Coordinates of C-alpha atoms and ligand atoms in Angstrom, one line a residue:
X23 CA -6.7 -33.8 7.2
X24 CA -5.7 -30.2 6.6
X25 CA -5.7 -29.0 3.0
X26 CA -2.5 -27.3 2.0
X27 CA -2.0 -24.5 -0.5
X28 CA -0.6 -26.8 -3.0
X29 CA -3.9 -28.8 -3.0
X30 CA -6.1 -25.7 -3.5
X31 CA -7.9 -26.5 -6.8
X32 CA -7.5 -24.2 -9.7
X33 CA -10.0 -24.3 -12.5
X34 CA -10.4 -21.8 -15.4
X35 CA -13.6 -19.8 -14.9
X36 CA -16.3 -20.1 -17.5
X37 CA -16.9 -16.5 -18.5
X38 CA -20.0 -17.3 -20.4
X39 CA -21.6 -19.0 -17.4
X40 CA -20.5 -16.1 -15.2
X41 CA -22.0 -13.6 -17.6
X42 CA -25.3 -15.4 -17.4
X43 CA -25.2 -15.4 -13.6
X44 CA -24.6 -11.6 -13.6
X45 CA -27.4 -11.1 -16.1
X46 CA -29.8 -13.1 -13.9
X47 CA -28.9 -11.0 -10.9
X48 CA -29.2 -7.8 -12.8
X49 CA -32.6 -8.8 -14.0
X50 CA -33.8 -9.5 -10.5
X51 CA -32.5 -6.2 -9.4
X52 CA -34.4 -4.4 -12.2
X53 CA -37.7 -6.2 -12.0
X54 CA -38.1 -8.1 -8.7
X55 CA -41.0 -7.0 -6.4
X56 CA -39.4 -8.2 -3.2
X57 CA -36.3 -7.4 -1.2
X58 CA -35.9 -11.1 -0.2
X59 CA -35.6 -12.1 -3.9
X60 CA -33.0 -9.4 -4.5
X61 CA -31.0 -10.5 -1.5
X62 CA -31.0 -14.1 -2.7
X63 CA -29.9 -13.0 -6.1
X64 CA -27.0 -10.9 -4.6
X65 CA -25.9 -13.9 -2.4
X66 CA -25.8 -16.1 -5.5
X67 CA -23.8 -13.6 -7.6
X68 CA -21.4 -12.9 -4.7
X69 CA -20.7 -16.6 -4.6
X70 CA -19.8 -16.5 -8.3
X71 CA -17.6 -13.5 -7.7
X72 CA -15.8 -15.2 -4.9
X73 CA -15.0 -18.2 -7.1
X74 CA -13.8 -16.0 -10.0
X75 CA -11.6 -14.0 -7.7
X76 CA -10.2 -17.1 -6.0
X77 CA -9.2 -18.6 -9.4
X78 CA -7.6 -15.3 -10.5
X79 CA -5.6 -15.0 -7.3
X80 CA -4.5 -18.7 -7.3
X81 CA -3.3 -18.3 -10.9
X82 CA -1.5 -15.0 -10.1
X83 CA 0.3 -16.4 -7.0
X84 CA 1.3 -19.7 -8.7
X85 CA 2.7 -17.9 -11.8
X86 CA 4.5 -15.5 -9.5
X87 CA 6.1 -18.4 -7.5
X88 CA 7.2 -20.0 -10.8
X89 CA 7.3 -17.6 -13.7
X90 CA 8.5 -20.5 -15.9
X91 CA 5.4 -22.6 -15.3
X92 CA 3.8 -22.7 -18.8
X93 CA 0.3 -23.8 -17.5
X94 CA -0.2 -20.8 -15.2
X95 CA 1.4 -18.4 -17.7
X96 CA -1.3 -19.4 -20.2
X97 CA -4.0 -19.1 -17.5
X98 CA -2.6 -15.6 -16.6
X99 CA -3.0 -14.6 -20.2
X100 CA -6.6 -15.8 -20.0
X101 CA -7.2 -13.5 -17.0
X102 CA -5.4 -10.5 -18.6
X103 CA -7.6 -10.9 -21.7
X104 CA -10.9 -11.6 -20.0
X105 CA -10.8 -9.5 -16.8
X106 CA -12.1 -6.4 -18.5
X107 CA -15.1 -8.4 -19.5
X108 CA -15.7 -9.5 -15.9
X109 CA -15.1 -5.9 -14.7
X110 CA -17.8 -4.8 -17.1
X111 CA -20.3 -7.4 -15.7
X112 CA -19.5 -6.1 -12.3
X113 CA -19.9 -2.5 -13.2
X114 CA -23.4 -3.2 -14.6
X115 CA -24.3 -5.1 -11.5
X116 CA -23.1 -2.3 -9.2
X117 CA -25.0 0.3 -11.2
X118 CA -28.2 -1.6 -10.6
X119 CA -27.4 -2.3 -7.0
X120 CA -27.1 1.3 -6.0
X121 CA -30.4 2.1 -7.8
X122 CA -32.4 -0.8 -6.2
X123 CA -35.8 0.3 -4.9
X124 CA -35.1 -1.9 -1.9
X125 CA -31.9 -0.1 -1.1
X126 CA -32.6 0.4 2.6
X127 CA -33.5 -3.3 3.0
X128 CA -30.3 -4.3 1.1
X129 CA -28.2 -1.9 3.2
X130 CA -29.7 -3.5 6.3
X131 CA -28.6 -6.9 5.2
X132 CA -25.2 -6.1 3.6
X133 CA -24.2 -2.9 5.3
X134 CA -24.1 0.7 4.3
X135 CA -20.4 0.8 3.5
X136 CA -20.8 -1.5 0.6
X137 CA -23.2 0.8 -1.1
X138 CA -21.1 3.9 -0.3
X139 CA -18.1 2.1 -2.0
X140 CA -20.2 1.1 -5.0
X141 CA -21.6 4.6 -5.3
X142 CA -18.0 6.1 -5.4
X143 CA -17.0 3.4 -7.9
X144 CA -20.0 4.0 -10.3
X145 CA -19.0 7.6 -10.5
X146 CA -15.6 6.6 -12.0
X147 CA -16.9 5.0 -15.2
X148 CA -19.0 5.6 -18.3
X149 CA -18.7 3.8 -21.6
X150 CA -17.6 7.2 -23.2
X151 CA -14.3 7.0 -21.4
X152 CA -13.2 3.5 -22.5
X153 CA -10.7 4.9 -25.1
X154 CA -9.3 7.3 -22.6
X155 CA -8.8 4.6 -20.0
X156 CA -7.0 2.5 -22.6
X157 CA -4.6 5.4 -23.2
X158 CA -4.1 5.9 -19.5
X159 CA -3.2 2.2 -19.1
X160 CA -0.9 2.4 -22.0
X161 CA 0.9 5.4 -20.5
X162 CA 1.4 3.8 -17.1
X163 CA 2.7 0.6 -18.8
X164 CA 5.1 2.8 -20.8
X165 CA 6.3 4.4 -17.5
X166 CA 6.9 0.9 -16.0
X167 CA 8.8 -0.2 -19.0
X168 CA 10.9 2.9 -19.1
X169 CA 12.0 2.6 -15.4
X170 CA 12.5 -1.2 -15.9
X171 CA 14.8 -0.4 -18.9
X172 CA 17.4 1.4 -16.7
X173 CA 20.9 0.0 -17.2
X174 CA 23.1 2.0 -14.9
X175 CA 26.8 1.5 -15.2
X176 CA 28.4 1.7 -11.8
X177 CA 31.7 0.4 -10.4
X178 CA 32.2 -1.6 -13.6
X179 CA 28.8 -3.4 -13.5
X180 CA 25.4 -2.8 -15.1
X181 CA 22.6 -2.3 -12.6
X182 CA 18.8 -1.8 -12.7
X183 CA 17.2 0.8 -10.4
X184 CA 16.6 -1.5 -7.4
X185 CA 20.1 -3.0 -7.7
X186 CA 21.4 0.6 -7.1
X187 CA 19.7 0.6 -3.7
X188 CA 22.6 -0.7 -1.6
X189 CA 25.0 1.8 -3.1
X190 CA 22.8 4.7 -2.1
X191 CA 23.1 3.7 1.6
X192 CA 26.8 2.6 1.4
X193 CA 28.8 3.8 4.5
X194 CA 31.4 5.3 2.0
X195 CA 30.3 8.8 1.3
X196 CA 31.9 9.1 -2.2
X197 CA 30.1 5.9 -3.2
X198 CA 26.8 7.3 -2.1
X199 CA 27.4 10.6 -3.9
X200 CA 28.4 8.9 -7.1
X201 CA 25.5 6.4 -6.9
X202 CA 23.0 9.2 -6.5
X203 CA 24.5 11.0 -9.5
X204 CA 24.4 7.7 -11.6
X205 CA 20.7 7.1 -10.8
X206 CA 19.9 10.8 -11.5
X207 CA 21.8 10.4 -14.7
X208 CA 19.4 7.7 -15.9
X209 CA 16.4 10.0 -15.3
X210 CA 18.1 13.0 -16.8
X211 CA 18.9 11.1 -20.0
X212 CA 15.2 10.2 -20.3
X213 CA 13.9 13.5 -19.0
X214 CA 11.8 14.4 -22.0
X215 CA 10.3 10.9 -22.2
X216 CA 9.3 11.0 -18.5
X217 CA 7.9 14.5 -18.9
X218 CA 5.9 13.5 -22.0
X219 CA 4.4 10.4 -20.3
X220 CA 3.4 12.4 -17.3
X221 CA 2.1 15.3 -19.2
X222 CA -0.1 13.0 -21.3
X223 CA -1.3 11.2 -18.2
X224 CA -2.3 14.5 -16.5
X225 CA -4.2 15.6 -19.7
X226 CA -6.0 12.3 -20.2
X227 CA -7.0 12.0 -16.6
X228 CA -8.3 15.6 -16.6
X229 CA -10.3 14.8 -19.8
X230 CA -11.8 11.6 -18.2
X231 CA -12.7 13.6 -15.1
X232 CA -14.5 16.3 -17.2
X233 CA -16.4 13.7 -19.1
X234 CA -17.6 12.1 -15.9
X235 CA -18.7 15.5 -14.6
X236 CA -15.9 16.3 -12.2
X237 CA -14.3 19.8 -12.2
X238 CA -10.9 18.3 -12.4
X239 CA -9.2 14.9 -11.7
X240 CA -8.9 15.4 -7.9
X241 CA -12.4 14.3 -7.1
X242 CA -12.2 11.4 -9.5
X243 CA -8.9 10.3 -8.0
X244 CA -10.5 10.2 -4.6
X245 CA -13.6 8.3 -5.9
X246 CA -11.3 5.7 -7.5
X247 CA -9.7 5.1 -4.2
X248 CA -13.1 4.6 -2.5
X249 CA -12.7 7.5 -0.2
X250 CA -16.2 8.0 1.1
X251 CA -15.7 10.1 4.2
X252 CA -13.2 12.8 3.5
X253 CA -12.2 15.3 0.8
X254 CA -9.2 17.2 -0.4
X255 CA -10.0 19.8 2.3
X256 CA -9.4 17.4 5.2
X257 CA -6.3 16.1 3.5
X258 CA -4.9 19.6 3.1
X259 CA -5.5 20.3 6.8
X260 CA -3.7 17.1 7.7
X261 CA -0.7 18.2 5.6
X262 CA -0.6 21.5 7.5
X263 CA -0.3 19.5 10.8
X264 CA 2.5 17.5 9.2
X265 CA 4.4 20.8 8.4
X266 CA 3.8 22.1 11.9
X267 CA 4.6 19.0 14.0
X268 CA 6.5 16.4 11.9
X269 CA 8.8 18.5 9.8
X270 CA 10.5 19.9 12.9
X271 CA 10.8 16.4 14.5
X272 CA 12.2 14.9 11.3
X273 CA 14.7 17.7 11.1
X274 CA 15.8 17.0 14.7
X275 CA 16.2 13.3 13.9
X276 CA 18.3 14.1 10.8
X277 CA 20.4 16.5 12.7
X278 CA 21.1 14.1 15.5
X279 CA 22.0 11.4 13.0
X280 CA 24.4 13.6 11.1
X281 CA 26.1 14.5 14.3
X282 CA 26.4 10.8 15.1
X283 CA 27.8 10.1 11.7
X284 CA 30.2 13.0 11.9
X285 CA 28.9 14.7 8.8
X286 CA 29.0 18.5 9.1
X287 CA 27.6 19.5 5.7
X288 CA 24.8 16.9 5.1
X289 CA 23.7 16.4 1.5
X290 CA 20.7 14.5 0.0
X291 CA 22.9 11.4 -0.5
X292 CA 23.6 11.2 3.2
X293 CA 20.0 10.9 4.3
X294 CA 19.7 7.1 3.5
X295 CA 22.6 6.2 5.8
X296 CA 21.8 5.5 9.5
X297 CA 24.7 3.9 11.3
X298 CA 28.4 3.9 10.7
X299 CA 28.4 0.1 11.2
X300 CA 25.5 -0.4 8.6
X301 CA 21.9 -1.2 9.2
X302 CA 20.7 -3.9 11.7
X303 CA 20.4 -7.3 10.0
X304 CA 18.3 -10.3 11.1
X305 CA 20.2 -13.3 12.4
X306 CA 19.8 -16.8 11.2
X307 CA 18.3 -18.7 8.2
X308 CA 14.8 -18.0 6.7
X309 CA 13.6 -21.1 8.7
X310 CA 15.0 -19.5 11.9
X311 CA 13.1 -16.3 11.2
X312 CA 9.8 -18.2 10.6
X313 CA 10.3 -20.1 13.9
X314 CA 11.0 -16.8 15.7
X315 CA 7.8 -15.4 14.2
X316 CA 5.9 -18.5 15.3
X317 CA 7.2 -18.0 18.9
X318 CA 6.3 -14.3 18.7
X319 CA 2.8 -14.8 17.5
X320 CA 2.2 -17.6 20.1
X321 CA 3.2 -15.2 22.9
X322 CA 1.5 -12.1 21.5
X323 CA -2.1 -13.3 21.8
X324 CA -4.3 -16.4 21.3
X325 CA -5.7 -14.8 18.2
X326 CA -2.3 -14.4 16.5
X327 CA -1.2 -17.9 17.7
X328 CA -4.2 -19.5 15.9
X329 CA -3.7 -17.3 12.8
X330 CA 0.0 -18.1 12.4
X331 CA -0.5 -21.9 12.9
X332 CA -3.2 -21.7 10.2
X333 CA -0.7 -20.1 7.8
X334 CA 2.0 -22.6 8.6
X335 CA -0.2 -25.7 8.6
X336 CA -1.6 -24.8 5.2
X337 CA 1.8 -23.6 3.8
X338 CA 0.4 -20.2 3.0
X339 CA 3.8 -18.5 3.2
X340 CA 6.2 -18.5 0.2
X341 CA 9.1 -16.4 1.6
X342 CA 12.4 -17.4 0.1
X343 CA 13.8 -16.0 -3.1
X344 CA 14.4 -18.7 -5.7
X345 CA 15.2 -19.1 -9.4
X346 CA 12.2 -18.3 -11.6
X347 CA 10.2 -16.5 -8.8
X348 CA 9.0 -13.0 -9.5
X349 CA 10.2 -10.1 -7.3
X350 CA 8.6 -8.2 -4.6
X351 CA 6.3 -9.1 -1.7
X352 CA 2.6 -8.9 -1.0
X353 CA -0.3 -10.4 0.9
X354 CA -3.4 -11.7 -0.9
X355 CA -6.5 -13.7 0.0
X356 CA -8.2 -16.7 -1.5
X357 CA -11.9 -16.3 -0.9
X358 CA -13.1 -19.8 -1.4
X359 CA -10.4 -21.3 0.8
X360 CA -10.8 -18.5 3.4
X361 CA -7.0 -18.2 3.3
X362 CA -4.6 -15.3 3.3
X363 CA -1.3 -15.8 1.5
X364 CA 2.1 -14.1 2.0
X365 CA 4.6 -13.9 -0.9
X366 CA 8.1 -12.5 -0.5
X367 CA 11.7 -12.7 -1.5
X368 CA 13.9 -12.9 1.6
X369 CA 17.2 -11.2 1.0
X370 CA 18.9 -11.1 4.5
X371 CA 18.0 -7.5 5.3
X372 CA 15.6 -6.2 8.0
X373 CA 13.0 -6.2 5.2
X374 CA 12.6 -10.0 5.8
X375 CA 11.4 -9.2 9.3
X376 CA 9.1 -6.5 7.9
X377 CA 7.4 -9.3 5.8
X378 CA 6.8 -11.3 9.0
X379 CA 5.3 -8.3 10.8
X380 CA 3.9 -5.9 8.1
X381 CA 2.5 -8.5 5.6
X382 CA 1.5 -10.7 8.4
X383 CA -0.5 -7.8 9.8
X384 CA -2.4 -7.6 6.5
X385 CA -2.9 -11.4 6.6
X386 CA -4.0 -11.3 10.2
X387 CA -6.7 -8.7 9.4
X388 CA -8.1 -10.5 6.3
X389 CA -8.0 -13.8 8.3
X390 CA -10.2 -12.1 10.9
X391 CA -12.5 -10.6 8.3
X392 CA -13.1 -14.0 6.6
X393 CA -16.7 -14.4 7.8
X394 CA -18.0 -11.5 5.6
X395 CA -19.9 -12.7 2.5
X396 CA -19.5 -9.3 0.9
X397 CA -16.2 -9.5 -0.9
X398 CA -15.5 -5.9 -0.6
X399 CA -15.4 -6.2 3.2
X400 CA -12.5 -8.5 3.3
X401 CA -10.1 -5.7 2.6
X402 CA -10.7 -2.1 3.8
X403 CA -9.7 0.9 1.7
X404 CA -5.9 1.5 1.4
X405 CA -5.4 4.0 4.2
X406 CA -7.3 1.6 6.6
X407 CA -5.5 -1.5 5.3
X408 CA -2.2 -0.1 6.3
X409 CA -3.3 0.6 9.9
X410 CA -3.4 -3.2 10.4
X411 CA 0.0 -3.9 8.9
X412 CA 1.9 -0.9 10.3
X413 CA 0.5 -1.4 13.8
X414 CA 1.5 -5.0 13.8
X415 CA 5.1 -3.9 13.1
X416 CA 4.8 -2.1 16.5
X417 CA 3.0 -4.8 18.3
X418 CA 6.0 -7.0 17.4
X419 CA 8.5 -4.7 19.0
X420 CA 8.9 -6.7 22.3
X421 CA 10.1 -9.8 20.3
X422 CA 12.7 -8.1 18.1
X423 CA 15.5 -9.8 20.1
X424 CA 14.4 -13.1 18.6
X425 CA 15.2 -11.7 15.1
X426 CA 18.0 -9.2 15.6
X427 CA 19.6 -10.4 18.8
X428 CA 21.9 -7.6 20.2
X429 CA 20.9 -5.4 17.3
X430 CA 17.2 -5.2 18.4
X431 CA 17.4 -1.7 20.0
X432 CA 19.1 -0.3 16.9
X433 CA 16.3 -1.9 14.8
X434 CA 13.6 -0.3 17.0
X435 CA 15.2 3.1 16.8
X436 CA 15.6 2.9 13.0
X437 CA 12.0 1.6 12.6
X438 CA 10.5 4.4 14.7
X439 CA 12.5 7.2 13.2
X440 CA 12.0 5.9 9.7
X441 CA 8.2 6.0 10.2
X442 CA 8.5 9.6 11.3
X443 CA 10.8 10.9 8.5
X444 CA 8.6 9.2 6.0
X445 CA 5.5 11.2 6.8
X446 CA 6.8 14.6 5.5
X447 CA 7.9 12.9 2.2
X448 CA 4.4 11.3 1.9
X449 CA 2.7 14.6 2.4
X450 CA 5.1 16.2 -0.2
X451 CA 4.1 13.6 -2.8
X452 CA 0.5 14.3 -2.0
X453 CA 0.6 18.1 -2.2
X454 CA 2.5 17.9 -5.4
X455 CA -0.2 15.8 -7.0
X456 CA -2.9 18.2 -5.9
X457 CA -1.0 21.1 -7.4
X458 CA -0.6 19.2 -10.7
X459 CA -4.2 18.1 -11.1
X460 CA -5.7 21.4 -9.9
X461 CA -3.6 23.1 -12.6
X462 CA -3.5 20.6 -15.5
X463 CA -2.0 23.3 -17.8
X464 CA 1.3 23.5 -15.9
X465 CA 4.3 22.8 -18.2
X466 CA 6.8 20.1 -17.3
X467 CA 9.2 22.8 -16.2
X468 CA 6.7 24.5 -14.0
X469 CA 5.8 21.1 -12.4
X470 CA 9.4 20.6 -11.4
X471 CA 9.6 24.1 -9.9
X472 CA 6.5 23.3 -7.9
X473 CA 8.1 20.0 -6.7
X474 CA 11.3 21.7 -5.6
X475 CA 9.5 24.4 -3.7
X476 CA 7.4 21.7 -1.9
X477 CA 10.6 19.8 -1.1
X478 CA 11.9 22.8 0.6
X479 CA 8.7 23.0 2.6
X480 CA 8.6 19.4 3.7
X481 CA 12.2 18.3 3.6
X482 CA 14.1 21.5 4.4
X483 CA 17.2 19.4 5.2
X484 CA 17.4 17.9 1.7
X485 CA 20.2 19.7 0.0
X486 CA 21.2 18.6 -3.5
X487 CA 24.6 18.7 -5.1
X488 CA 23.2 17.2 -8.3
X489 CA 21.8 19.9 -10.6
X490 CA 19.2 17.8 -12.2
X491 CA 17.7 16.8 -8.8
X492 CA 18.0 20.4 -7.6
X493 CA 15.8 21.4 -10.6
X494 CA 12.9 19.3 -9.0
X495 CA 13.0 16.0 -10.8
X496 CA 13.3 13.5 -7.9
X497 CA 9.7 12.4 -8.3
X498 CA 10.3 10.7 -11.6
X499 CA 11.2 7.6 -9.6
X500 CA 8.0 7.7 -7.4
X501 CA 5.8 5.2 -9.3
X502 CA 2.6 6.0 -7.5
X503 CA 2.6 9.5 -9.0
X504 CA 2.3 7.8 -12.4
X505 CA 0.3 4.7 -11.7
X506 CA -2.1 5.4 -8.9
X507 CA -2.7 9.1 -8.4
X508 CA -3.4 10.3 -4.8
X509 CA -2.5 6.9 -3.4
X510 CA 0.4 7.8 -1.1
X511 CA -1.0 10.0 1.7
X512 CA -2.7 6.7 2.7
X513 CA 0.5 5.5 4.2
X514 CA 1.0 8.6 6.3
X515 CA -2.6 8.6 7.6
X516 CA -2.2 4.9 8.6
X517 CA 1.2 5.6 10.2
X518 CA -0.3 8.2 12.5
X519 CA -2.9 5.6 13.6
X520 CA -0.1 3.0 14.0
X521 CA 1.8 5.4 16.2
X522 CA -1.2 5.7 18.4
X523 CA -1.4 2.0 18.8
X524 CA 2.3 2.0 19.6
X525 CA 1.8 4.5 22.4
X526 CA -1.1 2.6 23.8
X527 CA 0.7 -0.7 23.6
X528 CA 3.6 0.7 25.7
X529 CA 1.2 1.8 28.4
X530 CA -1.3 -1.1 28.4
X531 CA -0.9 -4.0 26.0
X532 CA -4.2 -5.7 26.8
X533 CA -6.2 -2.6 26.0
X534 CA -4.2 -1.7 22.9
X535 CA -4.5 -5.3 21.6
X536 CA -8.3 -5.4 22.2
X537 CA -8.8 -2.3 20.2
X538 CA -6.6 -3.5 17.4
X539 CA -8.2 -6.9 17.2
X540 CA -11.7 -5.2 17.1
X541 CA -10.9 -3.4 13.9
X542 CA -9.3 -6.4 12.3
X543 CA -12.6 -8.2 12.7
X544 CA -14.4 -5.2 11.2
X545 CA -12.3 -5.5 8.1
X546 CA -13.6 -3.3 5.3
X547 CA -17.2 -3.2 6.6
X548 CA -16.6 0.4 7.8
X549 CA -15.0 3.5 6.2
X550 CA -11.6 4.8 7.3
X551 CA -12.9 7.3 9.8
X552 CA -15.5 4.8 11.1
X553 CA -12.7 2.3 11.8
X554 CA -10.7 5.0 13.6
X555 CA -13.7 5.7 15.7
X556 CA -14.3 2.0 16.4
X557 CA -10.7 1.7 17.7
X558 CA -10.9 4.9 19.6
X559 CA -8.1 6.4 17.4
X560 CA -8.0 10.2 17.1
X561 CA -9.0 11.3 13.6
X562 CA -5.8 12.2 11.8
X563 CA -7.6 15.1 10.0
X564 CA -8.6 16.8 13.3
X565 CA -6.4 19.7 14.4
X566 CA -4.4 18.6 17.4
X567 CA -4.2 14.9 16.6
X568 CA -0.5 14.9 15.7
X569 CA 0.7 16.9 18.6
X570 CA 0.4 14.3 21.4
X571 CA 1.7 11.6 19.0
X572 CA 4.8 13.6 18.3
X573 CA 5.2 14.3 22.0
X574 CA 5.1 10.6 22.7
X575 CA 7.7 9.9 20.1
X576 CA 9.9 12.7 21.3
X577 CA 9.8 11.3 24.8
X578 CA 10.8 7.9 23.7
X579 CA 13.7 9.2 21.6
X580 CA 14.9 11.4 24.4
X581 CA 15.1 8.4 26.7
X582 CA 16.9 6.2 24.2
X583 CA 20.4 5.2 25.1
X584 CA 22.4 7.0 22.3
X585 CA 25.5 5.0 23.0
X586 CA 23.7 2.0 21.3
X587 CA 23.5 4.0 18.0
X588 CA 26.9 3.2 16.5
Ligands
ZN27 ZN1 1.1 -2.8 3.5

């Protein structure tokens, strides 16, 4: 009989016992005279880690599915309180692991990438920074609370920020303009508070970096993200290519769209609208969409067929919005049950299909990486993770009729052009953060000036009517800037890889799929650039990588039947 998600057993971890397991392993690493003994100790502690993580994830998912469940709420509190303790065990273990005198034997058994990751991670912590870390966490929580507190009065109703989303893409121009002003109004009212939070974040991060021996926060930000094979220099070169190749293409896409929409003086609030008739919507009930996905994955490849049946048989998808369920969507993985899990809140938009392609792409990758006993190989680093998910969105293209019926072509057009116009924005957010952390003494007003200048460089077609936004304050709403510095360019790097898969898939599906499947199996056992190489993807940092990608996209767009875009 197949064990279903609801039967996966949760049991609160025993932190004391776990602490002893770690201590034992650390001792062996410090004193043992043989590599075999160390390997056995690592295997044992990894088993303990897998169990702890599984319980943490089961608890997290179950309390997200039903936020009113008292039992899991209590268990979640246990994890919130005790996780720092566990993280501390882990830090001590990793510090010993990278110092092991049998490092080369250990690398041979567990792979070099694990040690590279741990080496980056051990550079990001020292006991002296604990108080600074607490302050950093407090400030990011304060940012989250401040944005969540938004009560925006619009059209006689009170809205939070995400509820304002539909008005910003409303086909009626005055509604869009007023909605943009209303959202900006919230940020303007709280301008000094946002400025203060960010200013203190920049200062505390700079202080942490200096204490850890970095020149400024940039290097530490990269180390926190486990970036082991590129630096800010490569990323800057990538952004230059974006300016040269993708900014012009994005401008063309915007121009063609405004012509289609009949807007002669496009403003920032027009950029979110795509078709006069509204955006393509999936057809049918959530159950219909899942059945369509099942048919799609059965036809796509034997590997995806097996994977999707695994997910359905074990009820590893919780897709529908319901009372008491927390918001958002994500994919996670239960180590002990070797099971991915997909969580979402279907709302009838094309986002529902994205869950079944994008999140399923993540799930497909972790499913195929499940044989690794090193936990840190189940998920690659962020930029590599998104290759799998974003590429699956494109591999799914031939089946879009199942979801969108006669709207499928409009969906494909919107999907592709959306991935293109996103990249300059992503590069803008990235360059802004480099400017901020390389110059931690900038004042809040100077930061806004820098942002507005960079907006003109990356999004030359973005023209504000709203004075507050024109001053350079749009980024207040970009949570990554506050919570996870330098995590954003990752999406653009992965997107360029996904575009390459898309182009291959259109020429030769078998070949494209074989390469894709290969890096799903490799999971996180290789670094970003090693994974690119393993798939035969051109390195996004290399001069000239973007040019042929952009040419391929242009060719597709030129051949697209424009009469469909109503
Ligand atoms: Zn993703």
